[in-house]
């Protein structure tokens, strides 16, 4: 999403709070289960599972929880019935909102997402109404204090990245979805550590927002992410430094 690293920082603070309540554990475990169900329990052969295990390490998910989630996915535990379902809608100012869920009950999930969007000032849309705005990309963010821009650009391109963008306090390495794990592995071999490394939905165009609209968008996003079935929420807002400074006041 536009203003990605700033938004990622907001999400990271929220993630730390949610982890205390166990929400992140539940969502990461569910992602591991679905990844193992789709591609098997061998992380070396399953990129989605490798990424899910990275998330598990980032939130300190206990090993027993990880093993149990993998076994669920491979059929050694209780049968996993989760599926990926995406919902679409709009926020204040015509901002697009994309909601990624893992659910074992579509009727429950769509009702919860629709109700939350409506109550918090957004609106549900038809399938396909905003999905075209986003494209799946790999994003790896590296602190500017830990990288030389020219050297990082050279090494990232050699690893298969598409670009390196100056994004505030970080350099954002961007790559195709299919190349994400290769780029991540090669840069790790070069000694780089990431502030943020995930497959994300990057908007092809963005919508500038006021601080008032941004607060409303964050309220919608926070409420959606509090739903058990919701894994990620993406938007195409664009917030400049002045808006962000007012938000933090």
mmCIF file of N, CA, C and O in Angstrom, residues 155-211:
data_model
loop_
_atom_site.group_PDB
_atom_site.id
_atom_site.type_symbol
_atom_site.label_atom_id
_atom_site.label_comp_id
_atom_site.label_asym_id
_atom_site.label_seq_id
_atom_site.Cartn_x
_atom_site.Cartn_y
_atom_site.Cartn_z
ATOM 1 N N UNK A 155 23.241 -5.271 -5.414
ATOM 2 C CA UNK A 155 23.084 -6.644 -4.939
ATOM 3 C C UNK A 155 21.638 -7.124 -5.031
ATOM 4 O O UNK A 155 21.377 -8.299 -5.293
ATOM 5 N N UNK A 156 20.702 -6.213 -4.834
ATOM 6 C CA UNK A 156 19.293 -6.586 -4.936
ATOM 7 C C UNK A 156 18.925 -6.933 -6.375
ATOM 8 O O UNK A 156 18.230 -7.924 -6.633
ATOM 9 N N UNK A 157 19.393 -6.131 -7.321
ATOM 10 C CA UNK A 157 19.104 -6.418 -8.728
ATOM 11 C C UNK A 157 19.752 -7.732 -9.162
ATOM 12 O O UNK A 157 19.153 -8.509 -9.907
ATOM 13 N N UNK A 158 20.959 -7.979 -8.690
ATOM 14 C CA UNK A 158 21.623 -9.252 -8.990
ATOM 15 C C UNK A 158 20.835 -10.434 -8.430
ATOM 16 O O UNK A 158 20.818 -11.526 -9.016
ATOM 17 N N UNK A 159 20.161 -10.214 -7.302
ATOM 18 C CA UNK A 159 19.392 -11.279 -6.660
ATOM 19 C C UNK A 159 18.041 -11.510 -7.328
ATOM 20 O O UNK A 159 17.368 -12.501 -7.038
ATOM 21 N N UNK A 160 17.636 -10.576 -8.216
ATOM 22 C CA UNK A 160 16.377 -10.747 -8.928
ATOM 23 C C UNK A 160 15.308 -9.741 -8.579
ATOM 24 O O UNK A 160 14.162 -9.858 -9.033
ATOM 25 N N UNK A 161 15.650 -8.722 -7.786
ATOM 26 C CA UNK A 161 14.679 -7.689 -7.432
ATOM 27 C C UNK A 161 14.380 -6.793 -8.633
ATOM 28 O O UNK A 161 15.173 -6.695 -9.570
ATOM 29 N N UNK A 162 13.241 -6.123 -8.564
ATOM 30 C CA UNK A 162 12.851 -5.202 -9.632
ATOM 31 C C UNK A 162 13.332 -3.781 -9.364
ATOM 32 O O UNK A 162 13.647 -3.039 -10.284
ATOM 33 N N UNK A 163 13.391 -3.397 -8.076
ATOM 34 C CA UNK A 163 13.745 -2.016 -7.758
ATOM 35 C C UNK A 163 14.068 -1.896 -6.272
ATOM 36 O O UNK A 163 13.723 -2.767 -5.475
ATOM 37 N N UNK A 164 14.753 -0.815 -5.921
ATOM 38 C CA UNK A 164 14.974 -0.443 -4.525
ATOM 39 C C UNK A 164 14.506 1.001 -4.385
ATOM 40 O O UNK A 164 14.963 1.884 -5.118
ATOM 41 N N UNK A 165 13.586 1.234 -3.452
ATOM 42 C CA UNK A 165 12.956 2.545 -3.308
ATOM 43 C C UNK A 165 13.320 3.156 -1.957
ATOM 44 O O UNK A 165 13.298 2.469 -0.929
ATOM 45 N N UNK A 166 13.671 4.439 -1.965
ATOM 46 C CA UNK A 166 13.901 5.189 -0.733
ATOM 47 C C UNK A 166 12.542 5.457 -0.101
ATOM 48 O O UNK A 166 11.708 6.171 -0.658
ATOM 49 N N UNK A 167 12.280 4.859 1.068
ATOM 50 C CA UNK A 167 10.954 4.943 1.675
ATOM 51 C C UNK A 167 11.064 5.398 3.127
ATOM 52 O O UNK A 167 10.808 4.648 4.063
ATOM 53 N N UNK A 168 11.488 6.647 3.318
ATOM 54 C CA UNK A 168 11.588 7.195 4.663
ATOM 55 C C UNK A 168 12.815 6.703 5.396
ATOM 56 O O UNK A 168 13.949 6.987 5.002
ATOM 57 N N UNK A 169 12.605 5.929 6.442
ATOM 58 C CA UNK A 169 13.707 5.415 7.256
ATOM 59 C C UNK A 169 14.293 4.122 6.705
ATOM 60 O O UNK A 169 15.252 3.591 7.265
ATOM 61 N N UNK A 170 13.707 3.598 5.651
ATOM 62 C CA UNK A 170 14.148 2.301 5.123
ATOM 63 C C UNK A 170 14.342 2.369 3.610
ATOM 64 O O UNK A 170 13.813 3.252 2.927
ATOM 65 N N UNK A 171 15.121 1.402 3.111
ATOM 66 C CA UNK A 171 15.151 1.123 1.687
ATOM 67 C C UNK A 171 14.200 -0.043 1.456
ATOM 68 O O UNK A 171 14.277 -1.069 2.147
ATOM 69 N N UNK A 172 13.306 0.108 0.496
ATOM 70 C CA UNK A 172 12.315 -0.918 0.206
ATOM 71 C C UNK A 172 12.710 -1.675 -1.066
ATOM 72 O O UNK A 172 12.696 -1.119 -2.162
ATOM 73 N N UNK A 173 13.096 -2.932 -0.889
ATOM 74 C CA UNK A 173 13.439 -3.791 -2.021
ATOM 75 C C UNK A 173 12.152 -4.420 -2.521
ATOM 76 O O UNK A 173 11.432 -5.073 -1.759
ATOM 77 N N UNK A 174 11.873 -4.233 -3.800
ATOM 78 C CA UNK A 174 10.619 -4.724 -4.359
ATOM 79 C C UNK A 174 10.895 -5.747 -5.457
ATOM 80 O O UNK A 174 11.800 -5.561 -6.269
ATOM 81 N N UNK A 175 10.092 -6.820 -5.443
ATOM 82 C CA UNK A 175 10.319 -7.889 -6.411
ATOM 83 C C UNK A 175 9.003 -8.562 -6.770
ATOM 84 O O UNK A 175 7.980 -8.369 -6.102
ATOM 85 N N UNK A 176 9.052 -9.368 -7.835
ATOM 86 C CA UNK A 176 7.887 -10.145 -8.225
ATOM 87 C C UNK A 176 7.586 -11.191 -7.162
ATOM 88 O O UNK A 176 8.488 -11.670 -6.462
ATOM 89 N N UNK A 177 6.320 -11.548 -7.035
ATOM 90 C CA UNK A 177 5.889 -12.552 -6.057
ATOM 91 C C UNK A 177 6.697 -13.838 -6.190
ATOM 92 O O UNK A 177 7.185 -14.387 -5.193
ATOM 93 N N UNK A 178 6.875 -14.289 -7.429
ATOM 94 C CA UNK A 178 7.554 -15.564 -7.661
ATOM 95 C C UNK A 178 9.029 -15.530 -7.267
ATOM 96 O O UNK A 178 9.628 -16.576 -7.014
ATOM 97 N N UNK A 179 9.607 -14.326 -7.218
ATOM 98 C CA UNK A 179 11.042 -14.199 -6.923
ATOM 99 C C UNK A 179 11.329 -13.884 -5.461
ATOM 100 O O UNK A 179 12.496 -13.781 -5.069
ATOM 101 N N UNK A 180 10.291 -13.731 -4.655
ATOM 102 C CA UNK A 180 10.463 -13.232 -3.291
ATOM 103 C C UNK A 180 11.441 -14.065 -2.457
ATOM 104 O O UNK A 180 12.386 -13.520 -1.873
ATOM 105 N N UNK A 181 11.229 -15.381 -2.404
ATOM 106 C CA UNK A 181 12.074 -16.204 -1.546
ATOM 107 C C UNK A 181 13.523 -16.216 -2.029
ATOM 108 O O UNK A 181 14.457 -16.206 -1.219
ATOM 109 N N UNK A 182 13.727 -16.219 -3.357
ATOM 110 C CA UNK A 182 15.096 -16.197 -3.896
ATOM 111 C C UNK A 182 15.798 -14.890 -3.534
ATOM 112 O O UNK A 182 16.972 -14.894 -3.128
ATOM 113 N N UNK A 183 15.097 -13.765 -3.706
ATOM 114 C CA UNK A 183 15.689 -12.465 -3.386
ATOM 115 C C UNK A 183 15.991 -12.383 -1.890
ATOM 116 O O UNK A 183 17.079 -11.947 -1.485
ATOM 117 N N UNK A 184 15.048 -12.814 -1.082
ATOM 118 C CA UNK A 184 15.236 -12.779 0.381
ATOM 119 C C UNK A 184 16.445 -13.628 0.794
ATOM 120 O O UNK A 184 17.298 -13.187 1.568
ATOM 121 N N UNK A 185 16.531 -14.833 0.242
ATOM 122 C CA UNK A 185 17.632 -15.740 0.590
ATOM 123 C C UNK A 185 18.979 -15.160 0.181
ATOM 124 O O UNK A 185 19.951 -15.189 0.949
ATOM 125 N N UNK A 186 19.050 -14.617 -1.037
ATOM 126 C CA UNK A 186 20.321 -14.075 -1.528
ATOM 127 C C UNK A 186 20.766 -12.865 -0.713
ATOM 128 O O UNK A 186 21.955 -12.708 -0.408
ATOM 129 N N UNK A 187 19.823 -11.999 -0.346
ATOM 130 C CA UNK A 187 20.192 -10.817 0.442
ATOM 131 C C UNK A 187 20.577 -11.208 1.867
ATOM 132 O O UNK A 187 21.465 -10.591 2.467
ATOM 133 N N UNK A 188 19.940 -12.233 2.404
ATOM 134 C CA UNK A 188 20.331 -12.725 3.724
ATOM 135 C C UNK A 188 21.765 -13.268 3.697
ATOM 136 O O UNK A 188 22.539 -13.063 4.640
ATOM 137 N N UNK A 189 22.119 -13.922 2.597
ATOM 138 C CA UNK A 189 23.485 -14.428 2.453
ATOM 139 C C UNK A 189 24.494 -13.279 2.433
ATOM 140 O O UNK A 189 25.651 -13.449 2.847
ATOM 141 N N UNK A 190 24.050 -12.115 1.962
ATOM 142 C CA UNK A 190 24.923 -10.928 1.921
ATOM 143 C C UNK A 190 24.982 -10.219 3.269
ATOM 144 O O UNK A 190 25.680 -9.222 3.421
ATOM 145 N N UNK A 191 24.217 -10.732 4.243
ATOM 146 C CA UNK A 191 24.268 -10.166 5.588
ATOM 147 C C UNK A 191 23.190 -9.150 5.912
ATOM 148 O O UNK A 191 23.233 -8.513 6.967
ATOM 149 N N UNK A 192 22.215 -8.988 5.024
ATOM 150 C CA UNK A 192 21.151 -8.010 5.285
ATOM 151 C C UNK A 192 20.106 -8.577 6.248
ATOM 152 O O UNK A 192 19.732 -9.749 6.161
ATOM 153 N N UNK A 193 19.649 -7.728 7.161
ATOM 154 C CA UNK A 193 18.544 -8.061 8.059
ATOM 155 C C UNK A 193 17.363 -7.162 7.703
ATOM 156 O O UNK A 193 17.546 -5.990 7.357
ATOM 157 N N UNK A 194 16.169 -7.692 7.774
ATOM 158 C CA UNK A 194 14.991 -6.982 7.298
ATOM 159 C C UNK A 194 14.131 -6.459 8.442
ATOM 160 O O UNK A 194 13.900 -7.154 9.428
ATOM 161 N N UNK A 195 13.679 -5.220 8.267
ATOM 162 C CA UNK A 195 12.704 -4.655 9.200
ATOM 163 C C UNK A 195 11.323 -5.239 8.921
ATOM 164 O O UNK A 195 10.488 -5.356 9.826
ATOM 165 N N UNK A 196 11.107 -5.604 7.684
ATOM 166 C CA UNK A 196 9.801 -6.090 7.226
ATOM 167 C C UNK A 196 10.055 -6.895 5.963
ATOM 168 O O UNK A 196 10.782 -6.455 5.083
ATOM 169 N N UNK A 197 9.499 -8.085 5.874
ATOM 170 C CA UNK A 197 9.693 -8.917 4.680
ATOM 171 C C UNK A 197 8.464 -9.774 4.481
ATOM 172 O O UNK A 197 8.227 -10.721 5.231
ATOM 173 N N UNK A 198 7.662 -9.417 3.483
ATOM 174 C CA UNK A 198 6.425 -10.150 3.259
ATOM 175 C C UNK A 198 5.988 -10.041 1.808
ATOM 176 O O UNK A 198 6.405 -9.150 1.075
ATOM 177 N N UNK A 199 5.114 -10.979 1.434
ATOM 178 C CA UNK A 199 4.352 -10.836 0.203
ATOM 179 C C UNK A 199 3.203 -9.898 0.520
ATOM 180 O O UNK A 199 2.490 -10.085 1.511
ATOM 181 N N UNK A 200 3.023 -8.886 -0.273
ATOM 182 C CA UNK A 200 1.972 -7.911 0.001
ATOM 183 C C UNK A 200 1.218 -7.589 -1.285
ATOM 184 O O UNK A 200 1.625 -7.988 -2.380
ATOM 185 N N UNK A 201 0.124 -6.892 -1.138
ATOM 186 C CA UNK A 201 -0.646 -6.433 -2.287
ATOM 187 C C UNK A 201 -0.345 -4.949 -2.481
ATOM 188 O O UNK A 201 -0.763 -4.108 -1.680
ATOM 189 N N UNK A 202 0.419 -4.651 -3.503
ATOM 190 C CA UNK A 202 0.854 -3.275 -3.746
ATOM 191 C C UNK A 202 -0.114 -2.596 -4.729
ATOM 192 O O UNK A 202 -0.414 -3.138 -5.791
ATOM 193 N N UNK A 203 -0.607 -1.399 -4.395
ATOM 194 C CA UNK A 203 -1.533 -0.720 -5.306
ATOM 195 C C UNK A 203 -0.827 -0.154 -6.537
ATOM 196 O O UNK A 203 0.297 0.337 -6.444
ATOM 197 N N UNK A 204 -1.499 -0.243 -7.666
ATOM 198 C CA UNK A 204 -0.971 0.336 -8.906
ATOM 199 C C UNK A 204 -1.188 1.841 -8.927
ATOM 200 O O UNK A 204 -0.476 2.569 -9.622
ATOM 201 N N UNK A 205 -2.179 2.319 -8.215
ATOM 202 C CA UNK A 205 -2.396 3.753 -8.063
ATOM 203 C C UNK A 205 -2.893 4.019 -6.651
ATOM 204 O O UNK A 205 -3.383 3.116 -5.970
ATOM 205 N N UNK A 206 -2.744 5.251 -6.197
ATOM 206 C CA UNK A 206 -3.088 5.573 -4.818
ATOM 207 C C UNK A 206 -3.982 6.813 -4.756
ATOM 208 O O UNK A 206 -4.093 7.586 -5.709
ATOM 209 N N UNK A 207 -4.616 6.972 -3.581
ATOM 210 C CA UNK A 207 -5.551 8.074 -3.359
ATOM 211 C C UNK A 207 -5.047 8.917 -2.181
ATOM 212 O O UNK A 207 -4.923 8.396 -1.067
ATOM 213 N N UNK A 208 -4.737 10.208 -2.402
ATOM 214 C CA UNK A 208 -4.318 11.066 -1.281
ATOM 215 C C UNK A 208 -5.456 11.215 -0.276
ATOM 216 O O UNK A 208 -6.632 11.332 -0.668
ATOM 217 N N UNK A 209 -5.116 11.205 1.016
ATOM 218 C CA UNK A 209 -6.141 11.336 2.043
ATOM 219 C C UNK A 209 -5.774 12.411 3.048
ATOM 220 O O UNK A 209 -4.602 12.737 3.233
ATOM 221 N N UNK A 210 -6.792 12.964 3.679
ATOM 222 C CA UNK A 210 -6.601 13.925 4.766
ATOM 223 C C UNK A 210 -6.353 13.141 6.048
ATOM 224 O O UNK A 210 -6.557 11.925 6.113
ATOM 225 N N UNK A 211 -5.916 13.844 7.092
ATOM 226 C CA UNK A 211 -5.678 13.170 8.363
ATOM 227 C C UNK A 211 -6.989 12.617 8.925
ATOM 228 O O UNK A 211 -7.014 11.543 9.549
#
